Coordinates of C-alpha atoms and ligand atoms in Angstrom, one line a residue:
M1 CA 0.1 0.0 -0.2
K2 CA 1.3 3.8 -0.6
T3 CA -0.3 6.9 0.7
Q4 CA 1.2 10.3 1.5
V5 CA 0.6 10.4 5.2
C6 CA 0.4 7.4 7.6
I7 CA -1.3 8.1 10.6
I8 CA -0.7 6.0 13.5
G9 CA -3.6 6.5 16.2
G10 CA -7.3 7.1 15.5
G11 CA -8.3 9.1 18.5
P12 CA -9.2 13.0 18.0
S13 CA -6.0 13.7 17.1
G14 CA -5.5 11.2 14.4
L15 CA -9.1 11.5 13.0
L16 CA -9.0 15.3 12.9
L17 CA -5.8 15.5 11.0
S18 CA -6.9 13.0 8.5
Q19 CA -10.1 14.5 7.9
L20 CA -8.5 18.1 7.3
L21 CA -5.7 16.7 5.1
H22 CA -8.3 14.6 3.0
L23 CA -10.2 17.9 2.3
K24 CA -7.1 19.3 0.7
G25 CA -6.2 16.4 -1.2
I26 CA -3.8 14.8 0.6
E27 CA -4.0 11.1 0.6
N28 CA -3.7 9.5 4.1
I29 CA -4.5 6.3 6.4
V30 CA -5.2 5.9 9.8
L31 CA -4.0 3.0 11.7
E32 CA -5.9 2.2 14.9
R33 CA -5.0 -0.5 17.1
Q34 CA -8.4 -0.7 18.9
N35 CA -11.9 -1.0 17.1
R36 CA -14.2 2.1 16.7
E37 CA -16.8 0.9 19.5
Y38 CA -13.9 0.9 22.2
V39 CA -12.3 4.2 21.1
L40 CA -16.1 5.7 21.3
T41 CA -16.2 4.0 24.9
R42 CA -13.7 6.5 26.4
I43 CA -15.0 9.2 28.6
R44 CA -13.1 12.2 28.4
A45 CA -12.9 16.1 28.6
G46 CA -15.5 18.3 27.6
V47 CA -14.0 21.8 27.4
L48 CA -12.9 23.1 23.6
E49 CA -11.2 26.1 23.1
Q50 CA -12.7 28.4 20.2
G51 CA -9.7 27.6 18.2
F52 CA -10.5 23.8 18.3
A53 CA -14.0 24.2 17.6
E54 CA -13.2 26.2 14.5
L55 CA -10.9 23.4 13.3
L56 CA -13.8 21.0 13.6
R57 CA -16.1 23.1 11.6
E58 CA -13.0 23.4 8.9
A59 CA -13.1 19.4 9.1
Q60 CA -16.7 19.5 8.0
C61 CA -17.6 17.8 11.4
G62 CA -18.7 20.7 13.6
E63 CA -22.7 20.7 13.0
R64 CA -23.6 18.5 15.7
M65 CA -21.3 20.5 18.2
D66 CA -23.0 23.7 17.2
R67 CA -26.1 22.3 17.5
E68 CA -25.6 20.2 20.9
G69 CA -22.6 22.0 22.5
E70 CA -22.8 24.7 24.8
L71 CA -21.1 28.2 24.5
H72 CA -19.8 29.1 28.1
H73 CA -18.9 32.5 28.8
G74 CA -17.3 31.6 32.1
F75 CA -17.1 29.3 35.0
Y76 CA -16.9 29.4 39.0
I77 CA -14.1 28.9 41.6
A78 CA -15.9 27.5 44.9
H79 CA -13.7 28.4 47.9
D80 CA -14.1 29.5 51.6
G81 CA -17.7 28.5 51.4
R82 CA -18.6 30.8 48.5
L83 CA -18.9 31.0 44.6
D84 CA -16.6 33.6 42.6
R85 CA -17.1 33.7 38.8
I86 CA -14.7 34.3 36.5
D87 CA -16.0 36.1 33.3
L88 CA -14.0 34.4 30.5
H89 CA -15.8 36.9 27.9
Q90 CA -15.3 40.2 29.7
H91 CA -11.6 39.3 30.4
S92 CA -10.5 37.5 27.1
G93 CA -12.0 40.4 24.6
G94 CA -15.0 38.7 24.0
R95 CA -14.2 35.0 23.4
S96 CA -15.5 31.9 25.2
V97 CA -15.6 28.2 25.2
M98 CA -17.3 25.4 23.7
V99 CA -18.5 22.5 26.2
Y100 CA -19.2 19.6 24.2
G101 CA -17.7 15.8 25.2
Q102 CA -14.7 14.4 23.5
T103 CA -16.6 11.0 22.9
E104 CA -19.0 13.2 20.9
L105 CA -16.6 14.9 18.8
T106 CA -14.5 11.4 18.2
R107 CA -17.9 10.0 17.1
D108 CA -18.4 13.2 14.7
L109 CA -14.9 12.8 13.3
Y110 CA -15.4 8.9 12.7
E111 CA -18.5 9.9 10.8
G112 CA -16.6 12.5 8.7
R113 CA -14.3 10.1 7.8
D114 CA -17.0 7.6 6.6
R115 CA -18.9 10.3 4.6
L116 CA -15.3 11.1 2.7
K117 CA -14.9 7.5 2.6
G118 CA -11.4 7.9 4.5
Q119 CA -9.2 5.2 5.3
V120 CA -9.3 4.2 9.0
I121 CA -7.8 0.6 9.6
H122 CA -8.9 -0.9 13.0
N123 CA -7.7 -3.6 15.0
A124 CA -4.4 -3.1 13.6
E125 CA -1.7 -5.1 15.3
D126 CA 2.0 -4.4 15.9
V127 CA 1.8 -1.2 14.2
Q128 CA 5.7 -0.3 13.5
P129 CA 7.2 2.9 11.5
H130 CA 10.4 2.1 9.8
D131 CA 13.2 4.2 8.3
L132 CA 12.3 7.4 9.8
K133 CA 15.2 9.2 8.9
S134 CA 14.8 8.2 5.0
A135 CA 13.1 9.9 2.1
H136 CA 10.8 6.8 2.0
P137 CA 9.5 5.8 5.4
Y138 CA 7.5 3.0 5.8
V139 CA 4.8 1.5 8.3
T140 CA 3.9 -2.1 9.1
Y141 CA 1.1 -3.6 10.9
R142 CA -0.7 -6.8 11.3
L143 CA -4.5 -7.6 10.6
G144 CA -4.8 -11.2 11.6
D145 CA -1.8 -13.3 10.2
E146 CA -1.0 -10.8 7.3
V147 CA 1.6 -8.0 7.7
V148 CA 1.0 -5.3 5.6
R149 CA 3.7 -2.5 4.5
I150 CA 2.4 1.1 3.8
D151 CA 4.7 3.3 1.9
C152 CA 4.6 6.9 2.7
D153 CA 6.0 10.5 2.8
Y154 CA 5.6 11.4 6.3
I155 CA 4.4 9.6 9.4
V156 CA 2.2 11.1 12.2
G157 CA 2.6 9.4 15.5
A158 CA -1.3 10.1 17.3
D159 CA -1.2 7.2 19.2
G160 CA -1.4 8.8 22.7
F161 CA 0.6 8.4 25.7
H162 CA 1.1 4.8 25.5
G163 CA 1.5 4.3 21.6
V164 CA 4.6 3.0 19.6
S165 CA 5.8 6.3 17.8
R166 CA 7.2 8.3 20.6
R167 CA 9.1 5.1 21.6
S168 CA 10.3 4.9 18.1
I169 CA 12.7 7.7 18.4
P170 CA 15.8 6.9 19.5
K171 CA 16.9 7.4 23.5
T172 CA 19.7 9.5 22.4
V173 CA 17.8 12.1 20.6
L174 CA 14.4 12.2 22.9
K175 CA 14.2 14.1 25.9
E176 CA 11.3 13.5 28.3
F177 CA 10.1 15.9 31.1
E178 CA 7.9 14.6 33.9
K179 CA 6.1 15.7 36.8
I180 CA 3.5 13.4 38.7
Y181 CA 1.0 14.6 41.2
P182 CA 0.4 13.0 44.4
F183 CA -3.3 12.5 43.9
G184 CA -5.9 11.3 41.1
W185 CA -9.3 12.6 40.2
L186 CA -12.4 9.9 40.7
G187 CA -14.6 11.0 38.0
V188 CA -18.5 10.2 37.7
L189 CA -20.9 10.4 34.7
S190 CA -24.7 10.6 35.9
R191 CA -27.8 11.1 34.2
T192 CA -28.9 13.9 36.4
K193 CA -29.2 17.7 35.7
P194 CA -26.2 19.3 36.3
V195 CA -25.8 21.5 39.5
S196 CA -24.8 24.5 37.9
P197 CA -25.2 26.3 34.0
E198 CA -21.3 26.8 34.4
L199 CA -18.5 24.8 35.6
I200 CA -17.5 25.1 39.2
Y201 CA -13.6 24.0 40.3
A202 CA -13.5 24.0 43.9
R203 CA -10.9 24.4 46.3
H204 CA -11.4 22.7 49.9
A205 CA -9.3 21.3 52.7
R206 CA -10.6 17.6 51.9
G207 CA -9.6 18.4 48.5
F208 CA -10.3 19.5 45.0
A209 CA -13.9 18.7 43.2
L210 CA -15.3 20.0 39.7
C211 CA -18.9 20.0 38.5
S212 CA -19.1 19.7 35.0
L213 CA -21.4 18.6 32.4
R214 CA -21.9 16.9 28.9
S215 CA -25.4 18.3 28.5
Q216 CA -28.6 19.5 30.6
V217 CA -29.4 15.6 31.0
L218 CA -25.5 14.3 31.6
S219 CA -23.5 15.8 34.4
R220 CA -20.0 14.9 34.8
Y221 CA -18.4 15.6 38.7
Y222 CA -14.8 14.8 40.0
I223 CA -13.4 14.6 43.4
Q224 CA -9.6 14.4 44.0
V225 CA -8.7 11.4 45.8
P226 CA -5.4 10.1 47.1
L227 CA -3.1 7.3 44.4
S228 CA -3.9 4.7 46.7
D229 CA -7.6 4.8 46.4
S230 CA -9.4 2.3 43.8
V231 CA -12.5 2.9 42.3
E232 CA -14.1 -0.2 44.1
Q233 CA -13.5 1.8 47.2
W234 CA -16.2 4.3 46.1
S235 CA -19.7 3.6 46.2
D236 CA -22.0 6.1 44.5
D237 CA -23.5 7.1 47.7
D238 CA -20.1 7.8 49.3
F239 CA -19.0 9.8 46.1
W240 CA -22.5 12.1 46.5
V241 CA -21.7 12.7 50.2
E242 CA -17.9 13.7 49.9
L243 CA -18.9 15.9 46.7
K244 CA -21.2 17.8 48.7
R245 CA -18.6 18.1 51.4
R246 CA -16.4 19.9 49.0
L247 CA -19.1 22.5 47.6
P248 CA -20.6 25.7 49.1
D249 CA -23.9 25.0 50.9
E250 CA -25.8 26.8 48.4
V251 CA -24.6 24.6 45.5
S252 CA -24.6 21.1 47.7
Q253 CA -28.0 21.8 48.6
R254 CA -29.3 21.9 44.9
L255 CA -27.2 19.2 43.6
V256 CA -29.1 16.2 42.2
T257 CA -27.8 13.1 42.7
G258 CA -28.2 9.5 40.6
A259 CA -26.5 6.3 39.7
S260 CA -23.1 6.5 38.1
I261 CA -23.1 5.3 34.7
E262 CA -19.3 5.6 34.3
K263 CA -16.7 6.0 37.4
S264 CA -13.1 6.0 37.3
I265 CA -9.9 7.2 38.8
A266 CA -7.3 8.9 36.6
P267 CA -3.8 9.7 37.8
L268 CA -2.8 13.4 37.2
R269 CA 0.8 14.1 35.7
S270 CA 2.7 16.6 33.3
F271 CA 4.8 15.3 30.8
V272 CA 6.2 16.5 27.5
A273 CA 8.6 14.7 25.1
E274 CA 11.1 16.6 23.0
P275 CA 11.6 16.8 20.3
M276 CA 8.3 16.6 18.7
R277 CA 9.9 15.7 15.1
Y278 CA 12.6 13.0 13.9
G279 CA 13.1 12.6 10.5
N280 CA 9.8 12.1 8.6
L281 CA 7.8 11.3 12.1
F282 CA 6.0 13.9 13.8
L283 CA 4.3 13.4 17.1
A284 CA 1.2 14.9 18.0
G285 CA -1.6 14.9 20.7
D286 CA -1.0 12.6 23.9
A287 CA 1.8 11.0 22.4
A288 CA 3.9 14.1 22.9
H289 CA 2.5 15.5 25.9
I290 CA 0.1 15.2 29.0
V291 CA -1.1 17.5 31.1
P292 CA -3.2 17.4 34.4
P293 CA -7.2 17.8 33.4
T294 CA -7.6 20.6 35.6
G295 CA -7.1 23.4 32.7
A296 CA -8.9 21.2 30.5
R297 CA -6.0 21.6 27.9
G298 CA -5.3 17.8 27.2
L299 CA -7.5 17.8 23.5
N300 CA -6.9 21.5 22.9
T301 CA -3.2 21.3 23.0
A302 CA -3.3 18.5 20.6
G303 CA -5.6 20.7 18.6
S304 CA -2.7 23.0 18.2
D305 CA -0.5 20.3 16.9
I306 CA -2.6 19.2 14.7
Y307 CA -3.6 22.8 13.4
Y308 CA 0.3 23.2 12.9
L309 CA 0.7 20.2 11.2
Y310 CA -2.3 20.3 9.0
H311 CA -0.9 23.9 7.7
A312 CA 2.4 22.4 7.2
M313 CA 1.6 19.4 5.1
V314 CA -0.5 21.8 2.9
A315 CA 2.2 24.1 2.6
Q316 CA 4.8 21.2 1.6
Y317 CA 2.3 19.1 -0.8
H318 CA 0.5 22.4 -2.6
R319 CA 3.7 24.9 -2.6
G320 CA 6.7 22.9 -2.0
D321 CA 7.1 24.8 1.0
S322 CA 8.8 22.8 4.0
S323 CA 8.9 25.5 6.3
G324 CA 6.2 24.7 8.3
L325 CA 7.1 21.2 8.8
D326 CA 10.8 22.1 9.5
L327 CA 9.7 24.3 12.6
Y328 CA 6.7 22.3 13.5
S329 CA 8.3 20.7 16.5
Q330 CA 9.6 24.1 17.9
K331 CA 6.1 25.9 17.6
A332 CA 3.9 23.0 18.9
L333 CA 6.5 22.8 21.9
A334 CA 6.2 26.6 22.6
R335 CA 2.2 26.1 22.9
A336 CA 2.3 23.0 24.6
W337 CA 4.7 24.3 27.3
K338 CA 2.3 27.3 27.9
A339 CA -0.5 24.8 28.4
Q340 CA 1.7 22.8 30.7
R341 CA 2.5 26.0 32.8
F342 CA -1.3 26.8 32.9
S343 CA -2.3 23.5 34.0
W344 CA 0.1 23.3 36.5
W345 CA -0.6 26.5 38.1
L346 CA -4.3 25.9 38.1
T347 CA -3.5 22.4 39.6
T348 CA -1.7 23.8 42.4
M349 CA -3.6 26.5 43.3
L350 CA -6.9 24.1 43.7
H351 CA -5.7 20.9 44.7
T352 CA -4.4 19.6 48.5
F353 CA -1.0 18.4 48.7
P354 CA -0.6 15.8 51.4
E355 CA 3.2 17.0 52.2
A356 CA 2.6 20.9 51.5
L357 CA 4.3 22.9 53.8
E358 CA 2.3 25.8 55.6
Y359 CA 4.1 28.0 53.4
D360 CA 2.9 26.5 50.6
Q361 CA -0.5 26.4 51.7
R362 CA -0.4 30.3 52.4
L363 CA 1.0 30.8 48.7
Q364 CA -2.2 29.0 47.5
D365 CA -4.4 31.0 49.5
T366 CA -2.7 34.0 48.3
D367 CA -2.4 33.0 44.5
L368 CA -6.7 32.9 44.7
S369 CA -7.0 36.3 46.8
Y370 CA -4.3 37.8 44.1
L371 CA -6.7 36.6 41.3
F372 CA -10.0 37.9 42.4
S373 CA -8.3 41.3 43.2
S374 CA -6.6 41.8 39.9
E375 CA -7.7 42.7 36.5
A376 CA -4.3 41.6 35.1
A377 CA -4.5 38.2 36.7
M378 CA -8.2 37.6 36.0
R379 CA -7.0 38.3 32.2
S380 CA -4.2 36.0 32.5
L381 CA -6.5 33.1 33.3
A382 CA -8.7 33.8 30.8
E383 CA -6.8 34.1 27.9
N384 CA -5.0 30.6 28.7
Y385 CA -8.8 29.2 29.5
V386 CA -10.3 30.0 26.5
G387 CA -7.0 29.4 24.4
L388 CA -3.8 31.3 23.3
P389 CA -3.7 32.1 19.8
F390 CA -2.2 28.9 17.5
Ligands
APR1 N1 -0.9 1.5 17.0 C1 -2.2 1.9 16.6 N2 -2.9 2.6 17.6 C2 -2.7 2.8 18.5 C3 -1.3 2.6 19.3 C4 -0.5 1.7 18.4 N3 0.5 1.2 18.6 N4 -1.1 2.8 20.4 C5 -2.1 3.6 20.9 N5 -3.0 3.5 19.7 C6 -4.4 4.3 19.6 C7 -5.0 4.2 20.6 O1 -6.0 3.3 20.7 C8 -6.0 5.5 20.7 O2 -7.1 5.3 20.0 O3 -3.9 5.7 19.2 C9 -5.0 6.5 20.0 C10 -4.7 7.7 20.5 O4 -5.8 8.5 21.1 P1 -5.6 9.5 22.3 O5 -5.2 8.5 23.3 O6 -7.2 9.9 22.7 O7 -5.0 10.5 22.2 P2 -4.9 11.9 21.3 O8 -5.8 11.2 19.8 O9 -3.6 12.7 21.1 O10 -6.2 12.7 22.1 C11 -5.9 13.4 23.0 O11 -7.3 12.3 24.3 O12 -6.3 11.1 26.0 C12 -7.2 12.2 26.0 O13 -6.8 13.9 27.5 C13 -6.5 13.4 26.2 O14 -8.2 15.1 25.3 C14 -7.0 14.5 25.1 C15 -7.2 13.5 23.8
PHB2 C1 -15.0 17.4 32.0 O1 -16.1 17.8 31.5 O2 -14.9 16.4 31.7 C2 -13.9 18.5 32.3 C3 -14.0 19.8 32.3 C4 -13.1 20.7 32.3 C5 -11.8 20.3 33.2 C6 -11.7 18.9 33.2 C7 -12.7 17.9 32.7 O3 -11.0 21.0 33.4

């Protein structure tokens, strides 16, 4: 088989790039290890920067998002028993975020690939990139007993944190940066009316909590838990009791509880791999970087990788201009590190750290009081949350 761009990974990063390139006449094939149903069972974040939403529309996959998603102009921070609102619209020069579940947008991207008859190969096993430094790289994979070879010009590693692509860059070249947080998030999805029309990020002595939503009948809640916790330890009732203890009374009194339709614990980590290019292999999305979910930057940082790669490949194939590809790693990392900073800052300000010094706790208190006392601090938070320019 031969194509121009071979994309490893059929998650949001790989599918979005595949759709955008196809619309510009650039041939590509997506190799996905799992089947489609498995990919679509993943419950992930739900806040899209304006730039990501615009990319989805450009990929002709934004209709349902515009119909069913919710534009949010602000969110709340709950602390010391009260709610304070962050007016994103006012402090970001009129911008906002789109609340729309990643599972739904991944479904929309699959449907977009189907409409264009895009090539997404599922159950591709033992995917392996080859000859990355040559002008003729190729990828092999196994379907059952058959080994298939795809010759291509470029390989995009959109295969997530546990994928094969990052591991294909020699250890003498790759540099990894990591920070592990001493806690995780226990998340619950429930078919209940959301407790608040806008998200609530709660800072509390018992631990962080987040009230989010997928629609007006589907709520998403999280509480910070120790890394030693397992999801089996948490009954639905225990979860609701703990969540209420971390919210201001005016909120917990109106919380509608119900059975969890999904319940899981995710550890929090910050991670960046450099460089994001090796020869004709380009890393994108979770394959290259991971952020704690606090700032909702994971999918949005994948979005800027895809934006840069998409425009670089169009310049290369349509105009023979390789400058975008040559600058990809530098540009993608510059924005990815700003997302790292913002995610780390918000996580540090809002969570309780078991080993924290009292001095550190005072700094957290001060960070919060500075935020609500400074127009500049509010503008900084808002411009990062709605999304820095690509
Ligand atoms: N071969 C083929 N496919 C693979 C391989 C492999 N060796 N390893 C992983 N994959 C697939 C996974 O099954 C998954 O469907 O690559 C896809 C990677 O998707 P994601 O992990 O969702 O990563 P990405 O597309 O970059 O999306 C980033 O997803 O994890 C969230 O918080 C993250 O919101 C962010 C978004
Ligand atoms: C979610 O809805 O899953 C969500 C929202 C905002 C975050 C993290 C997760 O910061």
